[in-house]
mmCIF file of C-alpha atoms in Angstrom:
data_model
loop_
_atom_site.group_PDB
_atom_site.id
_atom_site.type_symbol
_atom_site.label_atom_id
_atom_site.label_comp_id
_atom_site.label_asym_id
_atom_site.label_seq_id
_atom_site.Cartn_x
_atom_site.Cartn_y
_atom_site.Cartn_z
ATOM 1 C CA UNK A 187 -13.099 -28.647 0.804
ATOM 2 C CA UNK A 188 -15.539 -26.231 2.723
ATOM 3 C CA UNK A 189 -17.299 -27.503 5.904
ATOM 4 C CA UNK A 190 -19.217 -26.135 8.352
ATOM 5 C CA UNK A 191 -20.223 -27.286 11.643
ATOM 6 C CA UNK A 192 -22.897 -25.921 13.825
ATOM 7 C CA UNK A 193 -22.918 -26.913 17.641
ATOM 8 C CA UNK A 194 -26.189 -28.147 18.797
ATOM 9 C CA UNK A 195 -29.018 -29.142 16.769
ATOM 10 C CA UNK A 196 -31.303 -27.914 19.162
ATOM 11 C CA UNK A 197 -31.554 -24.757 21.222
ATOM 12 C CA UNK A 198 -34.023 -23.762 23.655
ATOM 13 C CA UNK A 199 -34.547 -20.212 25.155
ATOM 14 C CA UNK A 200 -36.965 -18.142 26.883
ATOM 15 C CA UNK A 201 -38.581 -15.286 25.575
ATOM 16 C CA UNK A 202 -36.805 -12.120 26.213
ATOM 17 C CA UNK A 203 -33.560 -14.180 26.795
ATOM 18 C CA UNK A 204 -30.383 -14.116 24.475
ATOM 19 C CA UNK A 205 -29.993 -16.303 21.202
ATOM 20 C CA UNK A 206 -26.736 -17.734 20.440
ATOM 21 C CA UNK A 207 -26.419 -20.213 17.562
ATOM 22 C CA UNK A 208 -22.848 -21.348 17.195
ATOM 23 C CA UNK A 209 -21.667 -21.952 13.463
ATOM 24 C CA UNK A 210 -17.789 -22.925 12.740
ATOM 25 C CA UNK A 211 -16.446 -22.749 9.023
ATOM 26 C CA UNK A 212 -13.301 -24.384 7.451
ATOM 27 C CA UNK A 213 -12.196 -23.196 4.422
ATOM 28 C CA UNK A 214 -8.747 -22.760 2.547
ATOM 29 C CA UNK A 215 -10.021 -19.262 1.396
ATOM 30 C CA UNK A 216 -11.949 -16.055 2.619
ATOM 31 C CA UNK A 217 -15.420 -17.616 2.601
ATOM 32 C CA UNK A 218 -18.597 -15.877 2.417
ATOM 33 C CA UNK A 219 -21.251 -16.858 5.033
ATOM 34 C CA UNK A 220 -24.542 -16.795 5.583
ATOM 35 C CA UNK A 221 -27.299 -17.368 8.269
ATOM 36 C CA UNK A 222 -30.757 -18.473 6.561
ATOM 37 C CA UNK A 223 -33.934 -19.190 8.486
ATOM 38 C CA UNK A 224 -36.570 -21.756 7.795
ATOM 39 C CA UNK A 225 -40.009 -20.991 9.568
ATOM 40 C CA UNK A 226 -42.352 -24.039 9.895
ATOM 41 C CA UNK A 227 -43.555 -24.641 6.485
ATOM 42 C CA UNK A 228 -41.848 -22.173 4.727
ATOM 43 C CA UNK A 229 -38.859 -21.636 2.297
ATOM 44 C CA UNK A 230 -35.276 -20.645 3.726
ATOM 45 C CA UNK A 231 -35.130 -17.288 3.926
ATOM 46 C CA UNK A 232 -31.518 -14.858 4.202
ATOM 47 C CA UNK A 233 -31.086 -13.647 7.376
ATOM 48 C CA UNK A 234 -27.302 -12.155 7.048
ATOM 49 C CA UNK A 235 -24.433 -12.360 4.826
ATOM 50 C CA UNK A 236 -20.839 -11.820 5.300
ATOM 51 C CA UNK A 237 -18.922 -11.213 2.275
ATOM 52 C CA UNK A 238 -15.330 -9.568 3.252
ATOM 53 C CA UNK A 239 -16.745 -6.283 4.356
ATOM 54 C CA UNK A 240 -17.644 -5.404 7.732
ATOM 55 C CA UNK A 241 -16.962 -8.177 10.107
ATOM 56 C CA UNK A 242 -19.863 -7.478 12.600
ATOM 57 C CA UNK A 243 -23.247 -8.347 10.268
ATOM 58 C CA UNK A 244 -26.068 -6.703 11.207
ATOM 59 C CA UNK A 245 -29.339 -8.787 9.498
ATOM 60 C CA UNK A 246 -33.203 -8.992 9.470
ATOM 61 C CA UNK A 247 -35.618 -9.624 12.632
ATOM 62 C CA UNK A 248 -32.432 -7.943 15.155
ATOM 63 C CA UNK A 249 -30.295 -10.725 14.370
ATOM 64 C CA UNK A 250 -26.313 -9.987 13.816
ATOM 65 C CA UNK A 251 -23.255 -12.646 13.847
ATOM 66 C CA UNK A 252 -19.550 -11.567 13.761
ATOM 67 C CA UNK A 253 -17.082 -13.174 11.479
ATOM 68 C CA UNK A 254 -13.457 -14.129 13.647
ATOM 69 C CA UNK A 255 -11.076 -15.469 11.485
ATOM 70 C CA UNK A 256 -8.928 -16.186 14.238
ATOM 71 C CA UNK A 257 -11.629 -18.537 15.810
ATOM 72 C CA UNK A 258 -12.959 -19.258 12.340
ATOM 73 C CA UNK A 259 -16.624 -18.987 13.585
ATOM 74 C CA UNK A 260 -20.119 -17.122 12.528
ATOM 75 C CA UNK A 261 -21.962 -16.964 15.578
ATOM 76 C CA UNK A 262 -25.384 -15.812 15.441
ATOM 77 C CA UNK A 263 -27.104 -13.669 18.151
ATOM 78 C CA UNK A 264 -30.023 -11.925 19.242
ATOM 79 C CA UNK A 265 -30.200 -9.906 22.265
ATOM 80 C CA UNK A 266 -33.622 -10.539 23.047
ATOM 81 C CA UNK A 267 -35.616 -14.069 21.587
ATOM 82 C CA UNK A 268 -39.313 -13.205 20.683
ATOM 83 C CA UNK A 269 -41.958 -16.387 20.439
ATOM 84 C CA UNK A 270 -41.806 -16.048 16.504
ATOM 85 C CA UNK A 271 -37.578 -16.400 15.948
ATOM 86 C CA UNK A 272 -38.974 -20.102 16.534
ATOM 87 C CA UNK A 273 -37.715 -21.519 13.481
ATOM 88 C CA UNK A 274 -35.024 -23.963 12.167
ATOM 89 C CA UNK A 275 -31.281 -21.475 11.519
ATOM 90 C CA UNK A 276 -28.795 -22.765 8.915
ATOM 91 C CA UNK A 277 -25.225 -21.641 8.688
ATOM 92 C CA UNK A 278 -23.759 -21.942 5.344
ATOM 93 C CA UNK A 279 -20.553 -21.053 3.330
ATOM 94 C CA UNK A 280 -19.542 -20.626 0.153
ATOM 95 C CA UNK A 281 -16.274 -19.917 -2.187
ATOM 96 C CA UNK A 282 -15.526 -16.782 -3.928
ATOM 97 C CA UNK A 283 -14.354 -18.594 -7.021
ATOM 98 C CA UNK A 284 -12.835 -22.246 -8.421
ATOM 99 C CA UNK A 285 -15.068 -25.149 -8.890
ATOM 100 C CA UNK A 286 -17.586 -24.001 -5.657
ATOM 101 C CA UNK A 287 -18.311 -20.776 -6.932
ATOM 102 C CA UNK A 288 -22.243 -20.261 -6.631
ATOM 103 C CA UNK A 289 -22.047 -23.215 -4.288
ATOM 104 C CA UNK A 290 -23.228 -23.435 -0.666
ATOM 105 C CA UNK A 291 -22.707 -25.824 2.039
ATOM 106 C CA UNK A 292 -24.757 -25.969 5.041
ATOM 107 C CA UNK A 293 -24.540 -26.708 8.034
ATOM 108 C CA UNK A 294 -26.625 -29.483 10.008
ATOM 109 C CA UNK A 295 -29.359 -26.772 10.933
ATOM 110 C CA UNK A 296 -30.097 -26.163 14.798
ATOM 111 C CA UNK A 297 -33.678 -26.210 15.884
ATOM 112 C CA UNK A 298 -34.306 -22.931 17.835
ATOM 113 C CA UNK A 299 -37.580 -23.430 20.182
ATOM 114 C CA UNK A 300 -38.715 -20.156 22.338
ATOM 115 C CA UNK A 301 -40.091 -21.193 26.044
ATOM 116 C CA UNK A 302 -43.181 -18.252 27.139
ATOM 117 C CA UNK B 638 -41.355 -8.870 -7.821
ATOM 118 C CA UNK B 639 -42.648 -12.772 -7.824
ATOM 119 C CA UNK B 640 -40.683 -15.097 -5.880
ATOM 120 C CA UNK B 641 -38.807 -18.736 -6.834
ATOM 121 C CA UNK B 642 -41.782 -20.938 -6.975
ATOM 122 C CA UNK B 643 -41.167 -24.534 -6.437
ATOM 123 C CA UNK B 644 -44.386 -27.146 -7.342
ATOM 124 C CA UNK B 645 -45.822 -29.654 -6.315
ATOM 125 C CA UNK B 646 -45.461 -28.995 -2.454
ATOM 126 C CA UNK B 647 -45.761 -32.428 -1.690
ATOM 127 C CA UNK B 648 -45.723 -35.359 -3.235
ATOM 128 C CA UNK B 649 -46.187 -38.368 -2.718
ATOM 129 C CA UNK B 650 -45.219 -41.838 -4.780
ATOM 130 C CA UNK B 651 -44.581 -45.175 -4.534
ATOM 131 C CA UNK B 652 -41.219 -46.807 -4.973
ATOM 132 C CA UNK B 653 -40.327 -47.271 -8.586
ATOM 133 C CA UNK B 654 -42.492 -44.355 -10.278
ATOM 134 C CA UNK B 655 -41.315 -41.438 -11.510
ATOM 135 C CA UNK B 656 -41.375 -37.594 -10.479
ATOM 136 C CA UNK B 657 -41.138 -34.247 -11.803
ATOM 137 C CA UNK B 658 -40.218 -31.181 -9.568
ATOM 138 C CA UNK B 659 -40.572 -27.849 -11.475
ATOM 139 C CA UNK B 660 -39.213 -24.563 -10.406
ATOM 140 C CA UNK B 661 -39.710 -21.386 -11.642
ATOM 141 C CA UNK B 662 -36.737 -18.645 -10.675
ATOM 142 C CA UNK B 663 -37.639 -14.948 -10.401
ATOM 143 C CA UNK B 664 -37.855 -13.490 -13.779
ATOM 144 C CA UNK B 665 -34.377 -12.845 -15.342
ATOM 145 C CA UNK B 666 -32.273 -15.126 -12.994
ATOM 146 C CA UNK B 667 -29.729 -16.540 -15.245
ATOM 147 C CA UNK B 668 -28.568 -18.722 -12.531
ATOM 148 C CA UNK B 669 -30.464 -21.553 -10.957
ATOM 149 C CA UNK B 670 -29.983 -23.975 -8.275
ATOM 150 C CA UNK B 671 -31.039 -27.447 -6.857
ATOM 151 C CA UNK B 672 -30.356 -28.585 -3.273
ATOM 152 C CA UNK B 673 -31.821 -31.208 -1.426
ATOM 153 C CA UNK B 674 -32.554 -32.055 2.679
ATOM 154 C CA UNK B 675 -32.431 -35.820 3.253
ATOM 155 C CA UNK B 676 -34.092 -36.126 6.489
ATOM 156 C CA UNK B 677 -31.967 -36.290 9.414
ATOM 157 C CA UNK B 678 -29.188 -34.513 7.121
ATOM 158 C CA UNK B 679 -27.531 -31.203 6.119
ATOM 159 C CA UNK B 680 -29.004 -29.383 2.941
ATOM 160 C CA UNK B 681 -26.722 -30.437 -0.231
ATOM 161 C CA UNK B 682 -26.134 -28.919 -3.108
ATOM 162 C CA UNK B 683 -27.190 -31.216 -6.377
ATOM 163 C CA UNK B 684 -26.730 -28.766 -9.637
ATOM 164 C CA UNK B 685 -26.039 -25.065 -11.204
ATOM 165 C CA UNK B 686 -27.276 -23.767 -14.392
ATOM 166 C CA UNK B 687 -26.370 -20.904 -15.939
ATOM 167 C CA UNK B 688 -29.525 -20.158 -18.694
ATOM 168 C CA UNK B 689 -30.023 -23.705 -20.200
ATOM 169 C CA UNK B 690 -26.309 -25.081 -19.717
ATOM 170 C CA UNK B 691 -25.340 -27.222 -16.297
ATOM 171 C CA UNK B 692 -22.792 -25.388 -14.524
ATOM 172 C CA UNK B 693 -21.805 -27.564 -12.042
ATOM 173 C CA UNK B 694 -24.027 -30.645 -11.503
ATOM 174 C CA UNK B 695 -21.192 -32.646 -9.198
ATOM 175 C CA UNK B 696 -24.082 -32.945 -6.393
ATOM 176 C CA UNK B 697 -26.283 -34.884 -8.683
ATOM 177 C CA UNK B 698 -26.497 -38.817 -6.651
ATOM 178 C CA UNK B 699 -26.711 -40.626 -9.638
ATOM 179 C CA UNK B 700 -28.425 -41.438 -13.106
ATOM 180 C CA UNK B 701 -31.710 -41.614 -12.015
ATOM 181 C CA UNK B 702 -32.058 -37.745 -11.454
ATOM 182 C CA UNK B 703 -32.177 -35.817 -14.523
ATOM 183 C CA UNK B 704 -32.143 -31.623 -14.483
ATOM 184 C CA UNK B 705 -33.436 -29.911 -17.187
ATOM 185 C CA UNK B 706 -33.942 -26.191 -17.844
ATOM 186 C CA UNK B 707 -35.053 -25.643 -21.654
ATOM 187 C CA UNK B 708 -34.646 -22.486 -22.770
ATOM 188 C CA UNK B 709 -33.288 -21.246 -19.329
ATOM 189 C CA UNK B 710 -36.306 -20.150 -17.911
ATOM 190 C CA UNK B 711 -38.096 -23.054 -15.383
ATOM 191 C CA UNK B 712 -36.470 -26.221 -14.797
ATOM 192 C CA UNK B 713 -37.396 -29.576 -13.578
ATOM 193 C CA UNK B 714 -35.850 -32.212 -11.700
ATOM 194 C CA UNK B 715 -37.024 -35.780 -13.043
ATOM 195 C CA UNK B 716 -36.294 -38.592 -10.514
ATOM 196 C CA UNK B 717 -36.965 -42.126 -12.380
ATOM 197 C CA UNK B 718 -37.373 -44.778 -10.745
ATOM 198 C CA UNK B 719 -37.476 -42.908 -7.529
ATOM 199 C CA UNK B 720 -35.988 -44.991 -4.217
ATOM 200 C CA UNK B 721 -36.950 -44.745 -0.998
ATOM 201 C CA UNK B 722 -33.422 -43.205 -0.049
ATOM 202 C CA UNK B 723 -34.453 -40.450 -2.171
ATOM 203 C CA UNK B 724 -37.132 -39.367 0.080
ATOM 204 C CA UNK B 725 -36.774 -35.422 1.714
ATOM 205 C CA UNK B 726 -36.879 -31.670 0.807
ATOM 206 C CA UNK B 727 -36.378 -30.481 -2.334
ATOM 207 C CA UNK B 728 -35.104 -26.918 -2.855
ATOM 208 C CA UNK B 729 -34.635 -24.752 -5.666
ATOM 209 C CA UNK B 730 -33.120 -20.964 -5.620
ATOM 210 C CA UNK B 731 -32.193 -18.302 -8.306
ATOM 211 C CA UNK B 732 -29.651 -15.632 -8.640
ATOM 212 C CA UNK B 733 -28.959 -12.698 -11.196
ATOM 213 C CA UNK B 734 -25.539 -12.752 -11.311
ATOM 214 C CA UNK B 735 -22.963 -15.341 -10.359
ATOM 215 C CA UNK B 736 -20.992 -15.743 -7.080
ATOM 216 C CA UNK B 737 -22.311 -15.645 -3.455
ATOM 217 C CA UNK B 738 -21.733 -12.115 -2.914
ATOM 218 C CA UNK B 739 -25.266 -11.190 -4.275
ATOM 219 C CA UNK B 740 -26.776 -14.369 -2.148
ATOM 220 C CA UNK B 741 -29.796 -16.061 -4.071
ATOM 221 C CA UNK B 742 -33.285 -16.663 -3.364
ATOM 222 C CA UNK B 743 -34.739 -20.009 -2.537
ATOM 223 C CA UNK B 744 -38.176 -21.642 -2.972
ATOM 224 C CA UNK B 745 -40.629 -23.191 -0.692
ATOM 225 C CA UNK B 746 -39.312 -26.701 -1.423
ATOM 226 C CA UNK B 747 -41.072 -29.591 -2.540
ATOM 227 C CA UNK B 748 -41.337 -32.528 0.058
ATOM 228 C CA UNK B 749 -40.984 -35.810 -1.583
ATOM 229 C CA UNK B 750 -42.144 -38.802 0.116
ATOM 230 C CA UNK B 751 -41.496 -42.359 -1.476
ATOM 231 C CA UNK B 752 -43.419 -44.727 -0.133
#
């Protein structure tokens, strides 16, 4: 079964700092991850995908996160946090195929809060 | 292009009533999904149509949730009687074709409070 496991449900920064959201995976197969974004009051929105391809993701709002196998992580960064990445960031994975296809499972969600 | 568009927003019932949760996928998304956030907890996955049929409905809790999406456009999510437990974040999200690879687009949510 897929899990994922993101370390630290909250995160706090200051502005102009780096972001780092941790996200760890299990899965039997290549998985395809994602980063979404949930802004106060607001849907979850795709930030980045990995699907197999390129192993460094580049996504919206300057955000990236490299896939290692080896480590079997999906880190999230941002060189520089601006006041409005404020938002809750949710690591999910998914199978290519079998009984999970079209599935995701998310992670817990870590609160990121931007200090002035 | 319109958006997934989840409604009511909120809502909120008493313990024992029912509640219907529509969602309306972007315009020729065969594929539709419902997930739910329990508070405190991780978003879970509760069912996957394809056009009317249920794909994959393994996330449902149990019999008193009830998916429905006639004639594979909107769909609803019936929860009767609704429990407290049942409380959280609704979300509902649409793709064009199957498999991750082409991601899919969520709603707003619906947050359900039972009271």
């Amino acid at each position: 079964a897929q899990s994922v496991t993101q370390l630290g449900s909250h995160v706090s920064v200051s502005e102009g700092a780096l972001v780092l959201l941790r996200c760890n995976y299990s899965s039997s197969v290549p998985p395809y991850l994602f980063w979404y974004v949930q802004y106060p009051n607001q849907g979850l929105q795709l930030l980045l995908k990995y699907t197999s391809a390129a192993t460094l993701v580049k996504g919206i709002n300057g955000f990236e996160a490299e896939f290692k196998k080896s480590e079997t992580s999906f880190h999230l960064t941002k060189p520089s946090a601006h006041m409005r990445d404020a938002a809750e960031y949710f690591c999910a994975t998914g199978g290519a195929g079998g009984t999970s296809y079209g599935k995701l499972t998310f992670g817990q969600g870590t609160i990121l809060t931007v200090h002035p | 292009e319109a958006g997934v568009t989840q409604f009511p927003s909120h809502s909120v019932i008493e313990k024992g009533q029912t509640v219907t949760l529509r969602c309306d996928p972007i315009s020729g998304h065969d594929n539709l999904y419902w997930y739910r956030r329990v508070m405190g907890k991780e978003i879970k996955f509760l069912l996957h149509f394809v056009k009317e049929s249920k794909q994959d409905e393994s996330g449902m809790p149990n019999n008193r949730f009830l998916a429905e999406r006639t004639g594979g456009t909107y769909s609803t999510l019936k929860v009767q009687p609704a429990e407290l437990e049942d409380s959280g974040v609704y979300f509902c999200a649409s793709s064009q074709a199957r498999g991750l690879a082409y991601g899919y687009t969520f709603g707003s949510g619906t947050r359900l409070t039972v009271v």
